[in-house]
Short mmCIF file of C-alpha atoms and ligand atoms in Angstrom, two decimals:
data_model
loop_
_atom_site.label_atom_id
_atom_site.label_comp_id
_atom_site.label_asym_id
_atom_site.label_seq_id
_atom_site.Cartn_x
_atom_site.Cartn_y
_atom_site.Cartn_z
CA UNK A 1 111.00 104.64 86.79
CA UNK A 2 108.47 101.82 86.91
CA UNK A 3 108.13 99.17 89.59
CA UNK A 4 106.05 99.10 92.76
CA UNK A 5 104.80 102.47 93.98
CA UNK A 6 106.32 103.23 97.36
CA UNK A 7 106.54 105.88 100.02
CA UNK A 8 109.98 105.62 101.62
CA UNK A 9 109.81 106.85 105.22
CA UNK A 10 113.37 107.18 106.48
CA UNK A 11 115.92 108.71 108.87
CA UNK A 12 119.15 108.78 106.84
CA UNK A 13 121.37 107.14 108.10
CA UNK A 14 124.04 105.32 106.05
CA UNK A 15 121.83 102.34 105.23
CA UNK A 16 118.80 104.59 104.60
CA UNK A 17 120.92 106.47 102.05
CA UNK A 18 121.59 103.23 100.18
CA UNK A 19 117.91 102.29 100.45
CA UNK A 20 117.06 105.57 98.67
CA UNK A 21 119.48 104.82 95.82
CA UNK A 22 118.25 101.23 95.50
CA UNK A 23 114.57 102.16 95.62
CA UNK A 24 115.00 104.85 92.98
CA UNK A 25 116.28 102.19 90.57
CA UNK A 26 113.64 99.52 91.28
CA UNK A 27 110.51 101.38 92.40
CA UNK A 28 108.37 104.36 91.61
CA UNK A 29 109.08 106.48 94.71
CA UNK A 30 106.00 108.66 95.20
CA UNK A 31 107.53 110.48 98.15
CA UNK A 32 110.40 110.34 100.60
CA UNK A 33 109.28 111.28 104.10
CA UNK A 34 111.71 111.90 106.94
CA UNK A 35 111.52 111.32 110.65
CA UNK A 36 113.63 111.91 113.74
CA UNK A 37 115.75 108.83 114.34
CA UNK A 38 119.40 108.24 113.58
CA UNK A 39 119.83 112.02 113.96
CA UNK A 40 117.48 114.93 114.73
CA UNK A 41 114.85 115.64 112.07
CA UNK A 42 116.61 118.63 110.49
CA UNK A 43 119.66 116.42 109.85
CA UNK A 44 117.80 113.35 108.56
CA UNK A 45 115.87 115.66 106.23
CA UNK A 46 119.04 117.37 105.01
CA UNK A 47 120.57 113.93 104.45
CA UNK A 48 117.60 112.75 102.38
CA UNK A 49 117.84 115.93 100.30
CA UNK A 50 121.58 115.43 99.91
CA UNK A 51 121.10 111.91 98.56
CA UNK A 52 118.43 113.10 96.10
CA UNK A 53 120.71 115.92 95.00
CA UNK A 54 123.86 113.89 94.39
CA UNK A 55 121.90 111.10 92.67
CA UNK A 56 119.82 113.55 90.59
CA UNK A 57 116.52 112.14 91.88
CA UNK A 58 113.39 114.11 91.17
CA UNK A 59 111.42 112.81 94.15
CA UNK A 60 109.41 114.97 96.58
CA UNK A 61 110.85 115.08 100.09
CA UNK A 62 108.59 115.91 103.04
CA UNK A 63 109.85 116.39 106.59
CA UNK A 64 107.83 114.77 109.36
CA UNK A 65 107.83 114.12 113.07
CA UNK A 66 110.62 115.66 115.10
CA UNK A 67 109.96 113.43 118.12
CA UNK A 68 108.37 110.10 119.03
CA UNK A 69 104.76 109.83 120.22
CA UNK A 70 105.47 109.47 123.94
CA UNK A 71 109.11 108.69 124.74
CA UNK A 72 111.88 111.29 124.47
CA UNK A 73 113.77 111.52 121.18
CA UNK A 74 116.93 109.42 120.93
CA UNK A 75 119.50 109.20 118.15
CA UNK A 76 122.26 106.86 116.98
CA UNK A 77 125.50 108.87 116.73
CA UNK A 78 127.66 105.83 117.47
CA UNK A 79 126.55 104.13 114.28
CA UNK A 80 125.92 107.14 112.02
CA UNK A 81 127.85 110.08 113.54
CA UNK A 82 126.27 113.32 114.73
CA UNK A 83 125.13 114.34 111.24
CA UNK A 84 123.48 110.95 110.70
CA UNK A 85 125.65 110.61 107.59
CA UNK A 86 129.22 111.06 108.80
CA UNK A 87 132.17 109.97 106.70
CA UNK A 88 132.84 111.43 103.25
CA UNK A 89 133.18 115.17 102.60
CA UNK A 90 129.68 116.60 102.60
CA UNK A 91 128.61 118.67 99.59
CA UNK A 92 126.48 121.73 100.25
CA UNK A 93 122.78 120.89 100.01
CA UNK A 94 120.85 123.13 97.62
CA UNK A 95 117.67 121.07 97.33
CA UNK A 96 114.85 122.08 99.63
CA UNK A 97 111.89 120.18 101.04
CA UNK A 98 108.58 120.04 99.20
CA UNK A 99 106.75 120.30 102.52
CA UNK A 100 106.95 119.90 106.25
CA UNK A 101 103.88 117.72 106.67
CA UNK A 102 105.03 114.17 106.03
CA UNK A 103 101.94 112.80 107.74
CA UNK A 104 99.64 114.76 105.41
CA UNK A 105 101.75 113.68 102.44
CA UNK A 106 101.47 109.99 103.42
CA UNK A 107 97.69 110.27 103.82
CA UNK A 108 97.15 112.18 100.58
CA UNK A 109 99.43 109.93 98.55
CA UNK A 110 97.73 106.74 99.72
CA UNK A 111 94.26 108.21 99.17
CA UNK A 112 95.09 109.26 95.62
CA UNK A 113 97.10 106.24 94.42
CA UNK A 114 96.16 102.55 94.39
CA UNK A 115 98.47 99.79 95.56
CA UNK A 116 101.01 101.89 97.42
CA UNK A 117 103.65 100.17 99.55
CA UNK A 118 104.75 101.97 102.68
CA UNK A 119 108.42 101.27 103.28
CA UNK A 120 109.41 102.62 106.71
CA UNK A 121 113.09 102.25 107.57
CA UNK A 122 113.23 104.51 110.62
CA UNK A 123 111.12 104.93 113.77
CA UNK A 124 107.44 104.53 112.90
CA UNK A 125 106.20 107.89 114.19
CA UNK A 126 105.04 109.36 110.84
CA UNK A 127 103.31 106.15 109.83
CA UNK A 128 101.48 105.76 113.15
CA UNK A 129 100.37 109.39 113.11
CA UNK A 130 99.04 108.98 109.57
CA UNK A 131 97.13 105.82 110.56
CA UNK A 132 95.68 107.49 113.62
CA UNK A 133 94.60 110.58 111.68
CA UNK A 134 93.26 108.69 108.64
CA UNK A 135 92.45 105.05 109.47
CA UNK A 136 90.95 104.65 105.96
CA UNK A 137 94.44 104.60 104.41
CA UNK A 138 95.33 101.23 105.95
CA UNK A 139 93.07 99.10 103.77
CA UNK A 140 94.08 101.02 100.63
CA UNK A 141 97.70 99.93 100.99
CA UNK A 142 99.34 97.16 98.97
CA UNK A 143 101.35 96.53 102.10
CA UNK A 144 103.96 97.70 104.55
CA UNK A 145 107.55 96.51 104.35
CA UNK A 146 109.53 97.76 107.30
CA UNK A 147 113.01 97.49 108.69
CA UNK A 148 112.72 97.09 112.40
CA UNK A 149 112.64 94.70 115.29
CA UNK A 150 114.49 91.48 115.86
CA UNK A 151 113.72 87.82 116.37
CA UNK A 152 116.66 87.40 118.70
CA UNK A 153 119.13 89.91 120.10
CA UNK A 154 118.56 93.65 119.74
CA UNK A 155 121.10 96.36 119.05
CA UNK A 156 120.06 99.11 121.50
CA UNK A 157 119.18 96.83 124.38
CA UNK A 158 119.51 93.06 124.68
CA UNK A 159 115.99 92.68 123.32
CA UNK A 160 115.24 95.79 121.20
CA UNK A 161 116.21 97.08 117.79
CA UNK A 162 116.67 100.84 117.34
CA UNK A 163 113.72 101.74 115.04
CA UNK A 164 111.18 100.00 117.26
CA UNK A 165 112.81 101.00 120.56
CA UNK A 166 112.98 104.66 119.49
CA UNK A 167 109.17 104.87 119.22
CA UNK A 168 107.62 101.68 120.60
CA UNK A 169 104.11 103.15 120.83
CA UNK A 170 104.15 104.08 117.16
CA UNK A 171 105.46 100.63 116.28
CA UNK A 172 102.67 98.92 118.19
CA UNK A 173 100.08 101.01 116.33
CA UNK A 174 101.58 99.92 113.01
CA UNK A 175 101.84 96.21 113.89
CA UNK A 176 98.24 96.26 115.16
CA UNK A 177 96.93 98.27 112.19
CA UNK A 178 95.46 95.36 110.24
CA UNK A 179 97.41 96.29 107.11
CA UNK A 180 96.61 93.88 104.26
CA UNK A 181 100.21 92.71 104.18
CA UNK A 182 103.09 93.46 106.49
CA UNK A 183 106.69 92.35 106.00
CA UNK A 184 109.32 92.72 108.70
CA UNK A 185 113.05 92.80 108.05
CA UNK A 186 114.51 92.64 111.55
CA UNK A 187 118.07 92.32 112.77
CA UNK A 188 117.90 88.51 112.54
CA UNK A 189 117.58 89.05 108.77
CA UNK A 190 119.63 92.18 108.14
CA UNK A 191 122.74 90.75 109.82
CA UNK A 192 122.86 88.24 106.95
CA UNK A 193 123.47 91.10 104.46
CA UNK A 194 126.80 92.68 105.33
CA UNK A 195 129.13 95.23 103.78
CA UNK A 196 132.82 94.40 104.00
CA UNK A 197 136.01 95.70 102.38
CA UNK A 198 135.24 93.77 99.16
CA UNK A 199 131.98 95.65 98.59
CA UNK A 200 133.67 98.98 99.30
CA UNK A 201 136.44 98.14 96.82
CA UNK A 202 133.98 97.27 94.07
CA UNK A 203 132.11 100.56 94.56
CA UNK A 204 135.40 102.50 94.37
CA UNK A 205 136.46 100.61 91.26
CA UNK A 206 133.41 101.89 89.39
CA UNK A 207 134.84 105.41 89.54
CA UNK A 208 131.59 107.44 89.77
CA UNK A 209 130.95 110.27 92.23
CA UNK A 210 127.95 108.56 93.84
CA UNK A 211 129.62 105.14 94.31
CA UNK A 212 132.67 106.96 95.73
CA UNK A 213 130.41 108.85 98.17
CA UNK A 214 128.74 105.60 99.24
CA UNK A 215 132.16 103.95 99.63
CA UNK A 216 133.09 106.81 101.97
CA UNK A 217 129.87 106.27 103.91
CA UNK A 218 130.65 102.56 104.21
CA UNK A 219 134.24 103.29 105.38
CA UNK A 220 132.81 105.20 108.35
CA UNK A 221 129.99 102.73 109.00
CA UNK A 222 132.28 99.68 108.87
CA UNK A 223 134.91 101.36 111.09
CA UNK A 224 132.23 101.67 113.78
CA UNK A 225 131.40 97.96 113.64
CA UNK A 226 135.12 97.08 113.72
CA UNK A 227 135.59 99.20 116.82
CA UNK A 228 132.41 98.29 118.69
CA UNK A 229 131.88 94.68 117.71
CA UNK A 230 135.24 93.58 116.31
CA UNK A 231 133.49 92.66 113.05
CA UNK A 232 134.91 93.14 109.55
CA UNK A 233 131.39 93.36 108.12
CA UNK A 234 128.54 95.76 108.81
CA UNK A 235 124.83 94.91 108.39
CA UNK A 236 123.06 96.80 105.63
CA UNK A 237 119.64 96.94 107.27
CA UNK A 238 117.35 99.28 105.37
CA UNK A 239 117.78 98.09 101.76
CA UNK A 240 116.31 94.76 102.92
CA UNK A 241 112.90 96.41 103.37
CA UNK A 242 113.03 97.71 99.78
CA UNK A 243 114.05 94.31 98.40
CA UNK A 244 111.23 92.61 100.31
CA UNK A 245 108.88 94.61 98.06
CA UNK A 246 110.76 94.44 94.77
CA UNK A 247 112.14 90.89 94.95
CA UNK A 248 110.39 88.85 97.64
CA UNK A 249 111.75 85.68 95.99
CA UNK A 250 115.12 86.52 97.58
CA UNK A 251 113.61 85.87 101.03
CA UNK A 252 112.17 83.10 103.14
CA UNK A 253 109.25 84.44 105.17
CA UNK A 254 107.26 82.98 108.04
CA UNK A 255 103.80 84.32 108.95
CA UNK A 256 103.60 85.11 112.68
CA UNK A 257 101.69 87.25 115.14
CA UNK A 258 103.95 90.08 116.29
CA UNK A 259 103.34 92.63 119.05
CA UNK A 260 105.58 95.35 120.41
CA UNK A 261 106.49 95.65 124.08
CA UNK A 262 105.85 99.29 124.99
CA UNK A 263 106.16 99.23 128.76
CA UNK A 264 108.58 96.50 129.86
CA UNK A 265 111.32 97.58 132.23
CA UNK A 266 113.88 95.41 130.46
CA UNK A 267 112.15 94.82 127.16
CA UNK A 268 110.85 98.15 125.85
CA UNK A 269 110.73 97.99 122.05
CA UNK A 270 111.00 94.22 121.84
CA UNK A 271 109.13 92.66 118.89
CA UNK A 272 107.43 89.68 120.47
CA UNK A 273 106.69 87.07 117.79
CA UNK A 274 104.48 84.11 118.55
CA UNK A 275 106.62 81.24 117.31
CA UNK A 276 104.89 78.56 119.37
CA UNK A 277 104.24 75.49 117.27
CA UNK A 278 100.50 75.12 116.76
CA UNK A 279 99.69 78.59 118.15
CA UNK A 280 96.20 79.86 117.29
CA UNK A 281 97.34 83.50 117.20
CA UNK A 282 96.39 85.05 113.86
CA UNK A 283 99.51 86.12 111.94
CA UNK A 284 99.75 89.88 111.30
CA UNK A 285 103.20 89.85 109.78
CA UNK A 286 105.47 88.00 107.38
CA UNK A 287 108.78 87.85 109.18
CA UNK A 288 111.78 87.61 106.86
CA UNK A 289 113.99 84.84 108.21
CA UNK A 290 116.48 84.26 105.36
CA UNK A 291 117.83 86.33 102.46
CA UNK A 292 119.94 85.32 99.47
CA UNK A 293 122.64 87.74 100.54
CA UNK A 294 124.89 87.25 97.50
CA UNK A 295 122.13 88.11 95.03
CA UNK A 296 120.88 90.97 97.20
CA UNK A 297 124.31 92.56 97.52
CA UNK A 298 124.89 92.29 93.77
CA UNK A 299 121.64 94.18 93.14
CA UNK A 300 122.62 96.85 95.64
CA UNK A 301 126.12 97.33 94.24
CA UNK A 302 124.73 97.44 90.68
CA UNK A 303 122.14 100.02 91.71
CA UNK A 304 124.71 102.26 93.43
CA UNK A 305 127.14 101.93 90.51
CA UNK A 306 124.41 102.91 88.05
CA UNK A 307 124.74 106.52 89.29
CA UNK A 308 127.48 108.80 87.92
C1 LIG B 1 118.11 100.58 112.06
O1 LIG B 1 118.48 101.68 112.88
C2 LIG B 1 119.26 102.61 112.16
O2 LIG B 1 120.45 102.82 112.80
C3 LIG B 1 119.43 102.05 110.77
O3 LIG B 1 119.29 103.09 109.83
C4 LIG B 1 118.35 101.01 110.64
O4 LIG B 1 117.16 101.57 110.11
C5 LIG B 1 118.88 99.36 112.49
O5 LIG B 1 118.65 99.07 113.83
CA1 LIG B 2 117.08 103.80 109.16
#
């Protein structure tokens, strides 16, 4: 597959699983790296392998950090179940990892390929560790497109989004890294791209095993939002970070300076964006504020339905 070269760093996760399928159709995935997040590392890794297996993807998978830099590990069973990928019957996973050193894989891949995009859609532990160990990789990147943070309400606390809250120290390292280009798809953006019963029905109508599996994932994921938030639509966070690389024209971005609150009693993990008119703070991030959700969802459904 051609398209931008990416490393997809993820913690599957229902929306991570869809990000894998989407990225495989629109990018050259150099590696999938896994991190502790939605579920413990051994589960997020097994889930990444499962998605590669059912979709027939020949992409190396490397397991990474099993805990955040400083705070204790936390997971998201309410949204993703205890396996991280609850819902449809789970096939046995035969694929095995290509390595257990995601940080080394990230460093080596960026050093040996030009113009790589890092696409982190889980806690930023692997990425921060790689930057700390090999600062030279930062300037070699084409950019970083991450799902995380929020300009507005959080989803774990009133002010923090899960990926940033789960490892705020790693997130601050990444936002302060000086990467040539950084794009942020936060909750303010991802809540514009929602899966409802109509999307699930169109996946089922396609009749393939993979779309049926994803429909089963979405049944579980949507049921959680119905129960917890009384919503008949569930935000599809992680594919937004892939689309911000492959089709930036779908988005409206605003360049801002963003820092992460690592120590606040009430605000740990908050992404603090300087939105003051006339501020002299140098922007370090292109925040995605708007997405053409109709066009984005069509691309996602087409990508999922392209698998048997
Ligand atoms: C993020 O946290 C996880 O639950 C999702 O996979 C997404 O990456 C949303 O807050
Ligand atoms: Ca994720």
